[in-house]
């Protein structure tokens, strides 16, 4: 769902899931990208350096080489790294750290029965793990936003999932016809006409009713139809236009600053 929320923003031009955090110093993830040519990018210092800086014991695994066993640092994994560009084309990245619930950021293994001492230990481990990731990305000038399922209403999540299934469906209809159709959809939707009625009228003349219905969801996804996604999308009913626009409500999550 969070990947769909990210891709709903047209400023996002790439998205990396389960991004590995480098143990040792490494270049900025935008290094070498055509949009970043000529831009001075900060580098990662690595999780080993960050862990030492914040007083955290780095995760390790034991490896064996020619009969000898010894510990080596183990990579941490992030959740979503977004690549965006500003209106003037300047590229930047934003890190999203995601949990099931907001309280999961404050304590590891919350569902486990534990004593007070273990709870304090798990709370401290959670704090340090979050701080490690935030400091790791901040070294490269990348800000981290903490997200959980508590932050997005179920209706918004359901609407994003619905639209995503249609957003890249090929439309083998004349582009000019589709432009006219989109204009009609917007005009009639603002007047309170259910969009399915417009799709049916176009299908009577041009056929491909399935595509005209699918185009409704594509136009909502591309914001040609400014629908309030906090309400159900029922194409056989009048759409709730205007209202809370998703990129206004969640715009702060895409900023290259912590606020």
PDB file of C-alpha atoms in Angstrom:
ATOM      1  CA  UNK A   1       0.000   0.000   0.000  1.00  0.00           C
ATOM      2  CA  UNK A   2       2.799   2.459   0.830  1.00  0.00           C
ATOM      3  CA  UNK A   3       4.463   1.750  -2.513  1.00  0.00           C
ATOM      4  CA  UNK A   4       1.160   2.641  -4.202  1.00  0.00           C
ATOM      5  CA  UNK A   5       0.936   5.845  -2.171  1.00  0.00           C
ATOM      6  CA  UNK A   6       4.470   6.735  -3.260  1.00  0.00           C
ATOM      7  CA  UNK A   7       3.791   6.022  -6.937  1.00  0.00           C
ATOM      8  CA  UNK A   8       0.602   8.108  -6.790  1.00  0.00           C
ATOM      9  CA  UNK A   9       2.882  11.144  -6.600  1.00  0.00           C
ATOM     10  CA  UNK A  10       4.005  12.119 -10.136  1.00  0.00           C
ATOM     11  CA  UNK A  11       7.200  13.582  -8.671  1.00  0.00           C
ATOM     12  CA  UNK A  12       8.388  10.047  -7.842  1.00  0.00           C
ATOM     13  CA  UNK A  13      10.409   8.694 -10.760  1.00  0.00           C
ATOM     14  CA  UNK A  14      11.796   5.564  -9.089  1.00  0.00           C
ATOM     15  CA  UNK A  15      11.259   3.459  -6.009  1.00  0.00           C
ATOM     16  CA  UNK A  16      13.462   0.876  -4.305  1.00  0.00           C
ATOM     17  CA  UNK A  17      11.935  -1.645  -1.906  1.00  0.00           C
ATOM     18  CA  UNK A  18      13.891  -3.500   0.775  1.00  0.00           C
ATOM     19  CA  UNK A  19      16.890  -1.241   0.244  1.00  0.00           C
ATOM     20  CA  UNK A  20      20.094  -2.564   1.771  1.00  0.00           C
ATOM     21  CA  UNK A  21      21.979  -0.230   4.085  1.00  0.00           C
ATOM     22  CA  UNK A  22      25.719  -0.233   3.347  1.00  0.00           C
ATOM     23  CA  UNK A  23      27.989  -1.317   6.169  1.00  0.00           C
ATOM     24  CA  UNK A  24      30.945   0.671   4.853  1.00  0.00           C
ATOM     25  CA  UNK A  25      31.113   4.130   3.228  1.00  0.00           C
ATOM     26  CA  UNK A  26      29.242   4.307  -0.082  1.00  0.00           C
ATOM     27  CA  UNK A  27      28.164   6.855  -2.673  1.00  0.00           C
ATOM     28  CA  UNK A  28      24.775   8.572  -2.675  1.00  0.00           C
ATOM     29  CA  UNK A  29      22.057   6.433  -4.362  1.00  0.00           C
ATOM     30  CA  UNK A  30      21.598   9.137  -7.013  1.00  0.00           C
ATOM     31  CA  UNK A  31      25.284   9.096  -7.920  1.00  0.00           C
ATOM     32  CA  UNK A  32      25.643   8.482 -11.663  1.00  0.00           C
ATOM     33  CA  UNK A  33      21.986   9.192 -12.437  1.00  0.00           C
ATOM     34  CA  UNK A  34      21.497  11.484 -15.477  1.00  0.00           C
ATOM     35  CA  UNK A  35      19.353  13.887 -13.440  1.00  0.00           C
ATOM     36  CA  UNK A  36      22.135  14.279 -10.871  1.00  0.00           C
ATOM     37  CA  UNK A  37      24.934  15.213 -13.269  1.00  0.00           C
ATOM     38  CA  UNK A  38      26.836  18.200 -11.904  1.00  0.00           C
ATOM     39  CA  UNK A  39      25.202  18.004  -8.463  1.00  0.00           C
ATOM     40  CA  UNK A  40      27.407  17.614  -5.382  1.00  0.00           C
ATOM     41  CA  UNK A  41      25.969  14.635  -3.510  1.00  0.00           C
ATOM     42  CA  UNK A  42      26.781  13.636   0.036  1.00  0.00           C
ATOM     43  CA  UNK A  43      27.936  10.077   0.706  1.00  0.00           C
ATOM     44  CA  UNK A  44      26.999   7.410   3.228  1.00  0.00           C
ATOM     45  CA  UNK A  45      29.429   6.818   6.060  1.00  0.00           C
ATOM     46  CA  UNK A  46      28.109   3.303   6.585  1.00  0.00           C
ATOM     47  CA  UNK A  47      26.177   1.601   9.355  1.00  0.00           C
ATOM     48  CA  UNK A  48      29.344   0.498  11.167  1.00  0.00           C
ATOM     49  CA  UNK A  49      30.378   4.112  11.660  1.00  0.00           C
ATOM     50  CA  UNK A  50      26.856   5.189  12.584  1.00  0.00           C
ATOM     51  CA  UNK A  51      26.461   2.369  15.117  1.00  0.00           C
ATOM     52  CA  UNK A  52      29.716   3.346  16.815  1.00  0.00           C
ATOM     53  CA  UNK A  53      28.620   6.993  16.832  1.00  0.00           C
ATOM     54  CA  UNK A  54      25.301   6.322  18.576  1.00  0.00           C
ATOM     55  CA  UNK A  55      26.590   3.627  20.944  1.00  0.00           C
ATOM     56  CA  UNK A  56      24.820   0.708  19.295  1.00  0.00           C
ATOM     57  CA  UNK A  57      26.134  -2.824  18.929  1.00  0.00           C
ATOM     58  CA  UNK A  58      26.050  -3.546  15.193  1.00  0.00           C
ATOM     59  CA  UNK A  59      24.312  -6.724  14.010  1.00  0.00           C
ATOM     60  CA  UNK A  60      26.802  -9.488  13.276  1.00  0.00           C
ATOM     61  CA  UNK A  61      26.860 -13.003  11.908  1.00  0.00           C
ATOM     62  CA  UNK A  62      29.495 -15.689  12.260  1.00  0.00           C
ATOM     63  CA  UNK A  63      31.230 -16.852   9.104  1.00  0.00           C
ATOM     64  CA  UNK A  64      33.705 -19.644   8.542  1.00  0.00           C
ATOM     65  CA  UNK A  65      36.793 -19.411   6.364  1.00  0.00           C
ATOM     66  CA  UNK A  66      39.321 -22.244   6.088  1.00  0.00           C
ATOM     67  CA  UNK A  67      38.240 -23.661   9.419  1.00  0.00           C
ATOM     68  CA  UNK A  68      38.266 -20.357  11.269  1.00  0.00           C
ATOM     69  CA  UNK A  69      35.031 -18.852  12.576  1.00  0.00           C
ATOM     70  CA  UNK A  70      34.753 -15.126  13.175  1.00  0.00           C
ATOM     71  CA  UNK A  71      32.025 -12.464  13.400  1.00  0.00           C
ATOM     72  CA  UNK A  72      31.413  -9.948  10.612  1.00  0.00           C
ATOM     73  CA  UNK A  73      28.927  -7.063  10.389  1.00  0.00           C
ATOM     74  CA  UNK A  74      25.561  -7.925   8.862  1.00  0.00           C
ATOM     75  CA  UNK A  75      23.569  -5.636   6.571  1.00  0.00           C
ATOM     76  CA  UNK A  76      20.446  -3.918   7.816  1.00  0.00           C
ATOM     77  CA  UNK A  77      17.533  -3.587   5.392  1.00  0.00           C
ATOM     78  CA  UNK A  78      15.289  -0.557   4.968  1.00  0.00           C
ATOM     79  CA  UNK A  79      11.770  -0.403   3.570  1.00  0.00           C
ATOM     80  CA  UNK A  80      11.173   2.136   0.785  1.00  0.00           C
ATOM     81  CA  UNK A  81      13.575   4.604  -0.770  1.00  0.00           C
ATOM     82  CA  UNK A  82      11.822   7.133  -2.988  1.00  0.00           C
ATOM     83  CA  UNK A  83      13.501   9.058  -5.786  1.00  0.00           C
ATOM     84  CA  UNK A  84      11.791  12.333  -6.650  1.00  0.00           C
ATOM     85  CA  UNK A  85      12.394  15.539  -8.544  1.00  0.00           C
ATOM     86  CA  UNK A  86      11.330  19.055  -7.743  1.00  0.00           C
ATOM     87  CA  UNK A  87       9.327  21.204 -10.153  1.00  0.00           C
ATOM     88  CA  UNK A  88      12.577  22.542 -11.594  1.00  0.00           C
ATOM     89  CA  UNK A  89      13.924  19.011 -12.135  1.00  0.00           C
ATOM     90  CA  UNK A  90      16.267  18.766  -9.149  1.00  0.00           C
ATOM     91  CA  UNK A  91      16.454  15.122  -7.951  1.00  0.00           C
ATOM     92  CA  UNK A  92      16.413  14.038  -4.335  1.00  0.00           C
ATOM     93  CA  UNK A  93      15.629  10.969  -2.253  1.00  0.00           C
ATOM     94  CA  UNK A  94      13.386  10.307   0.741  1.00  0.00           C
ATOM     95  CA  UNK A  95      13.456   7.248   2.992  1.00  0.00           C
ATOM     96  CA  UNK A  96      10.276   5.676   4.362  1.00  0.00           C
ATOM     97  CA  UNK A  97      10.611   3.381   7.368  1.00  0.00           C
ATOM     98  CA  UNK A  98       7.410   1.359   7.796  1.00  0.00           C
ATOM     99  CA  UNK A  99       5.846  -0.613  10.650  1.00  0.00           C
ATOM    100  CA  UNK A 100       2.453  -2.228  11.145  1.00  0.00           C
ATOM    101  CA  UNK A 101       1.623   0.104  14.033  1.00  0.00           C
ATOM    102  CA  UNK A 102       3.035   3.383  15.301  1.00  0.00           C
ATOM    103  CA  UNK A 103       3.987   1.828  18.656  1.00  0.00           C
ATOM    104  CA  UNK A 104       6.151  -0.748  16.878  1.00  0.00           C
ATOM    105  CA  UNK A 105       8.743   1.991  16.404  1.00  0.00           C
ATOM    106  CA  UNK A 106       9.095   2.235  20.178  1.00  0.00           C
ATOM    107  CA  UNK A 107       9.497  -1.399  21.178  1.00  0.00           C
ATOM    108  CA  UNK A 108      10.635  -4.608  19.519  1.00  0.00           C
ATOM    109  CA  UNK A 109       8.508  -7.773  19.801  1.00  0.00           C
ATOM    110  CA  UNK A 110       5.587  -5.926  21.358  1.00  0.00           C
ATOM    111  CA  UNK A 111       3.289  -8.962  21.145  1.00  0.00           C
ATOM    112  CA  UNK A 112       5.672 -11.086  23.232  1.00  0.00           C
ATOM    113  CA  UNK A 113       5.037 -11.535  26.953  1.00  0.00           C
ATOM    114  CA  UNK A 114       8.053 -10.130  28.770  1.00  0.00           C
ATOM    115  CA  UNK A 115       9.235  -8.731  32.073  1.00  0.00           C
ATOM    116  CA  UNK A 116       9.916  -5.069  32.752  1.00  0.00           C
ATOM    117  CA  UNK A 117      13.671  -5.415  32.261  1.00  0.00           C
ATOM    118  CA  UNK A 118      13.246  -7.141  28.890  1.00  0.00           C
ATOM    119  CA  UNK A 119      10.699  -4.537  27.843  1.00  0.00           C
ATOM    120  CA  UNK A 120      13.168  -1.742  28.586  1.00  0.00           C
ATOM    121  CA  UNK A 121      15.834  -3.618  26.623  1.00  0.00           C
ATOM    122  CA  UNK A 122      13.533  -4.058  23.624  1.00  0.00           C
ATOM    123  CA  UNK A 123      12.515  -0.401  23.766  1.00  0.00           C
ATOM    124  CA  UNK A 124      16.148   0.673  23.707  1.00  0.00           C
ATOM    125  CA  UNK A 125      16.923  -1.687  20.817  1.00  0.00           C
ATOM    126  CA  UNK A 126      14.016  -0.238  18.830  1.00  0.00           C
ATOM    127  CA  UNK A 127      15.156   3.309  19.553  1.00  0.00           C
ATOM    128  CA  UNK A 128      18.703   2.611  18.432  1.00  0.00           C
ATOM    129  CA  UNK A 129      17.612   0.726  15.302  1.00  0.00           C
ATOM    130  CA  UNK A 130      15.430   3.641  14.219  1.00  0.00           C
ATOM    131  CA  UNK A 131      18.163   6.140  15.038  1.00  0.00           C
ATOM    132  CA  UNK A 132      20.718   4.090  13.102  1.00  0.00           C
ATOM    133  CA  UNK A 133      18.641   4.227   9.922  1.00  0.00           C
ATOM    134  CA  UNK A 134      17.801   7.902  10.301  1.00  0.00           C
ATOM    135  CA  UNK A 135      21.428   8.892  10.914  1.00  0.00           C
ATOM    136  CA  UNK A 136      22.667   6.615   8.125  1.00  0.00           C
ATOM    137  CA  UNK A 137      20.481   8.368   5.562  1.00  0.00           C
ATOM    138  CA  UNK A 138      20.997  11.819   7.048  1.00  0.00           C
ATOM    139  CA  UNK A 139      24.741  11.454   6.460  1.00  0.00           C
ATOM    140  CA  UNK A 140      23.861  11.471   2.736  1.00  0.00           C
ATOM    141  CA  UNK A 141      21.383  14.337   3.121  1.00  0.00           C
ATOM    142  CA  UNK A 142      18.361  12.015   2.942  1.00  0.00           C
ATOM    143  CA  UNK A 143      15.573  12.436   5.464  1.00  0.00           C
ATOM    144  CA  UNK A 144      13.580   9.562   6.938  1.00  0.00           C
ATOM    145  CA  UNK A 145       9.834   9.525   7.603  1.00  0.00           C
ATOM    146  CA  UNK A 146       8.360   6.970  10.009  1.00  0.00           C
ATOM    147  CA  UNK A 147       5.122   5.454   8.705  1.00  0.00           C
ATOM    148  CA  UNK A 148       2.654   2.864   9.898  1.00  0.00           C
ATOM    149  CA  UNK A 149      -0.704   1.504   8.824  1.00  0.00           C
ATOM    150  CA  UNK A 150      -2.199   3.801  11.468  1.00  0.00           C
ATOM    151  CA  UNK A 151      -1.293   6.776   9.264  1.00  0.00           C
ATOM    152  CA  UNK A 152      -3.440   5.837   6.264  1.00  0.00           C
ATOM    153  CA  UNK A 153      -7.208   5.231   6.573  1.00  0.00           C
ATOM    154  CA  UNK A 154      -8.417   1.858   5.244  1.00  0.00           C
ATOM    155  CA  UNK A 155     -10.596   3.640   2.653  1.00  0.00           C
ATOM    156  CA  UNK A 156      -7.589   5.449   1.195  1.00  0.00           C
ATOM    157  CA  UNK A 157      -5.609   2.199   1.093  1.00  0.00           C
ATOM    158  CA  UNK A 158      -8.492   0.401  -0.642  1.00  0.00           C
ATOM    159  CA  UNK A 159      -8.865   3.170  -3.237  1.00  0.00           C
ATOM    160  CA  UNK A 160      -5.147   3.185  -4.003  1.00  0.00           C
ATOM    161  CA  UNK A 161      -5.209  -0.580  -4.469  1.00  0.00           C
ATOM    162  CA  UNK A 162      -8.247  -0.323  -6.743  1.00  0.00           C
ATOM    163  CA  UNK A 163      -6.743   2.379  -8.965  1.00  0.00           C
ATOM    164  CA  UNK A 164      -3.323   0.783  -9.145  1.00  0.00           C
ATOM    165  CA  UNK A 165      -4.814  -2.233 -10.869  1.00  0.00           C
ATOM    166  CA  UNK A 166      -5.875  -0.008 -13.775  1.00  0.00           C
ATOM    167  CA  UNK A 167      -3.245   2.740 -13.859  1.00  0.00           C
ATOM    168  CA  UNK A 168      -1.021   1.253 -16.587  1.00  0.00           C
ATOM    169  CA  UNK A 169      -3.659  -0.673 -18.550  1.00  0.00           C
ATOM    170  CA  UNK A 170      -2.988  -0.091 -22.293  1.00  0.00           C
ATOM    171  CA  UNK A 171      -5.615   2.072 -23.986  1.00  0.00           C
ATOM    172  CA  UNK A 172      -5.821   1.117 -27.680  1.00  0.00           C
ATOM    173  CA  UNK A 173      -8.221   3.936 -28.491  1.00  0.00           C
ATOM    174  CA  UNK A 174      -7.585   7.158 -30.381  1.00  0.00           C
ATOM    175  CA  UNK A 175      -5.737   9.631 -28.096  1.00  0.00           C
ATOM    176  CA  UNK A 176      -7.952  12.514 -29.240  1.00  0.00           C
ATOM    177  CA  UNK A 177     -11.040  10.481 -28.353  1.00  0.00           C
ATOM    178  CA  UNK A 178      -9.623   9.722 -24.928  1.00  0.00           C
ATOM    179  CA  UNK A 179      -8.866  13.414 -24.367  1.00  0.00           C
ATOM    180  CA  UNK A 180     -12.462  14.318 -25.218  1.00  0.00           C
ATOM    181  CA  UNK A 181     -13.678  11.556 -22.943  1.00  0.00           C
ATOM    182  CA  UNK A 182     -11.548  12.816 -20.050  1.00  0.00           C
ATOM    183  CA  UNK A 183     -12.905  16.335 -20.556  1.00  0.00           C
ATOM    184  CA  UNK A 184     -16.467  14.996 -20.502  1.00  0.00           C
ATOM    185  CA  UNK A 185     -15.785  12.931 -17.405  1.00  0.00           C
ATOM    186  CA  UNK A 186     -14.536  15.966 -15.506  1.00  0.00           C
ATOM    187  CA  UNK A 187     -17.321  18.270 -16.657  1.00  0.00           C
ATOM    188  CA  UNK A 188     -20.089  15.781 -15.890  1.00  0.00           C
ATOM    189  CA  UNK A 189     -18.522  14.619 -12.612  1.00  0.00           C
ATOM    190  CA  UNK A 190     -18.500  18.215 -11.362  1.00  0.00           C
ATOM    191  CA  UNK A 191     -22.198  18.347 -12.230  1.00  0.00           C
ATOM    192  CA  UNK A 192     -22.863  15.196 -10.195  1.00  0.00           C
ATOM    193  CA  UNK A 193     -23.259  12.706 -13.050  1.00  0.00           C
ATOM    194  CA  UNK A 194     -21.945   9.206 -12.224  1.00  0.00           C
ATOM    195  CA  UNK A 195     -18.909   8.556 -14.458  1.00  0.00           C
ATOM    196  CA  UNK A 196     -20.162   5.105 -15.459  1.00  0.00           C
ATOM    197  CA  UNK A 197     -23.039   6.803 -17.284  1.00  0.00           C
ATOM    198  CA  UNK A 198     -20.539   8.697 -19.453  1.00  0.00           C
ATOM    199  CA  UNK A 199     -18.579   5.496 -20.112  1.00  0.00           C
ATOM    200  CA  UNK A 200     -21.751   3.723 -21.244  1.00  0.00           C
ATOM    201  CA  UNK A 201     -22.657   6.550 -23.630  1.00  0.00           C
ATOM    202  CA  UNK A 202     -19.202   6.486 -25.231  1.00  0.00           C
ATOM    203  CA  UNK A 203     -19.289   2.688 -25.458  1.00  0.00           C
ATOM    204  CA  UNK A 204     -22.570   2.821 -27.370  1.00  0.00           C
ATOM    205  CA  UNK A 205     -20.792   4.727 -30.122  1.00  0.00           C
ATOM    206  CA  UNK A 206     -17.235   3.417 -29.944  1.00  0.00           C
ATOM    207  CA  UNK A 207     -17.493   0.037 -28.241  1.00  0.00           C
ATOM    208  CA  UNK A 208     -14.830  -1.047 -25.710  1.00  0.00           C
ATOM    209  CA  UNK A 209     -16.945  -0.388 -22.676  1.00  0.00           C
ATOM    210  CA  UNK A 210     -14.307  -2.050 -20.502  1.00  0.00           C
ATOM    211  CA  UNK A 211     -11.680   0.471 -21.555  1.00  0.00           C
ATOM    212  CA  UNK A 212     -13.917   3.471 -21.011  1.00  0.00           C
ATOM    213  CA  UNK A 213     -14.714   2.227 -17.525  1.00  0.00           C
ATOM    214  CA  UNK A 214     -11.030   1.585 -16.827  1.00  0.00           C
ATOM    215  CA  UNK A 215     -10.157   5.087 -18.005  1.00  0.00           C
ATOM    216  CA  UNK A 216     -12.214   6.486 -15.126  1.00  0.00           C
ATOM    217  CA  UNK A 217      -9.798   4.944 -12.631  1.00  0.00           C
ATOM    218  CA  UNK A 218      -6.811   6.051 -14.688  1.00  0.00           C
ATOM    219  CA  UNK A 219      -8.037   9.640 -14.670  1.00  0.00           C
ATOM    220  CA  UNK A 220      -8.477   9.529 -10.920  1.00  0.00           C
ATOM    221  CA  UNK A 221      -4.977   8.056 -10.562  1.00  0.00           C
ATOM    222  CA  UNK A 222      -3.503  10.800 -12.749  1.00  0.00           C
ATOM    223  CA  UNK A 223      -5.563  13.444 -10.890  1.00  0.00           C
ATOM    224  CA  UNK A 224      -7.431  14.535 -14.015  1.00  0.00           C
ATOM    225  CA  UNK A 225     -10.461  13.734 -11.881  1.00  0.00           C
ATOM    226  CA  UNK A 226      -9.733  15.387  -8.504  1.00  0.00           C
ATOM    227  CA  UNK A 227     -11.652  12.899  -6.394  1.00  0.00           C
ATOM    228  CA  UNK A 228     -11.560  12.776  -2.593  1.00  0.00           C
ATOM    229  CA  UNK A 229      -9.927   9.393  -1.986  1.00  0.00           C
ATOM    230  CA  UNK A 230     -11.106   9.353   1.609  1.00  0.00           C
ATOM    231  CA  UNK A 231     -14.529   8.404   0.207  1.00  0.00           C
ATOM    232  CA  UNK A 232     -15.538   5.230  -1.681  1.00  0.00           C
ATOM    233  CA  UNK A 233     -14.973   5.262  -5.444  1.00  0.00           C
ATOM    234  CA  UNK A 234     -18.262   3.995  -6.859  1.00  0.00           C
ATOM    235  CA  UNK A 235     -18.390   4.785 -10.566  1.00  0.00           C
ATOM    236  CA  UNK A 236     -22.139   4.219 -10.759  1.00  0.00           C
ATOM    237  CA  UNK A 237     -22.651   6.937  -8.141  1.00  0.00           C
ATOM    238  CA  UNK A 238     -21.705  10.642  -8.170  1.00  0.00           C
ATOM    239  CA  UNK A 239     -18.055  11.040  -7.225  1.00  0.00           C
ATOM    240  CA  UNK A 240     -17.060  13.194  -4.298  1.00  0.00           C
ATOM    241  CA  UNK A 241     -15.014  15.829  -6.092  1.00  0.00           C
ATOM    242  CA  UNK A 242     -12.418  18.155  -4.647  1.00  0.00           C
ATOM    243  CA  UNK A 243     -12.380  17.632  -0.892  1.00  0.00           C
ATOM    244  CA  UNK A 244      -9.160  16.336   0.644  1.00  0.00           C
ATOM    245  CA  UNK A 245      -6.576  15.794  -2.066  1.00  0.00           C
ATOM    246  CA  UNK A 246      -4.213  12.977  -1.204  1.00  0.00           C
ATOM    247  CA  UNK A 247      -0.999  14.777  -2.122  1.00  0.00           C
ATOM    248  CA  UNK A 248      -2.010  17.686   0.079  1.00  0.00           C
ATOM    249  CA  UNK A 249      -2.823  15.463   3.048  1.00  0.00           C
ATOM    250  CA  UNK A 250       0.370  13.398   2.718  1.00  0.00           C
ATOM    251  CA  UNK A 251       2.579  15.943   0.997  1.00  0.00           C
ATOM    252  CA  UNK A 252       4.886  16.179   4.018  1.00  0.00           C
ATOM    253  CA  UNK A 253       5.954  12.564   3.472  1.00  0.00           C
ATOM    254  CA  UNK A 254       7.575  13.491   0.163  1.00  0.00           C
ATOM    255  CA  UNK A 255       9.575  16.476   1.383  1.00  0.00           C
ATOM    256  CA  UNK A 256      13.340  16.315   1.663  1.00  0.00           C
ATOM    257  CA  UNK A 257      13.075  17.581   5.237  1.00  0.00           C
ATOM    258  CA  UNK A 258      11.848  15.973   8.456  1.00  0.00           C
ATOM    259  CA  UNK A 259       8.794  18.262   8.767  1.00  0.00           C
TER     260      UNK A 259
END
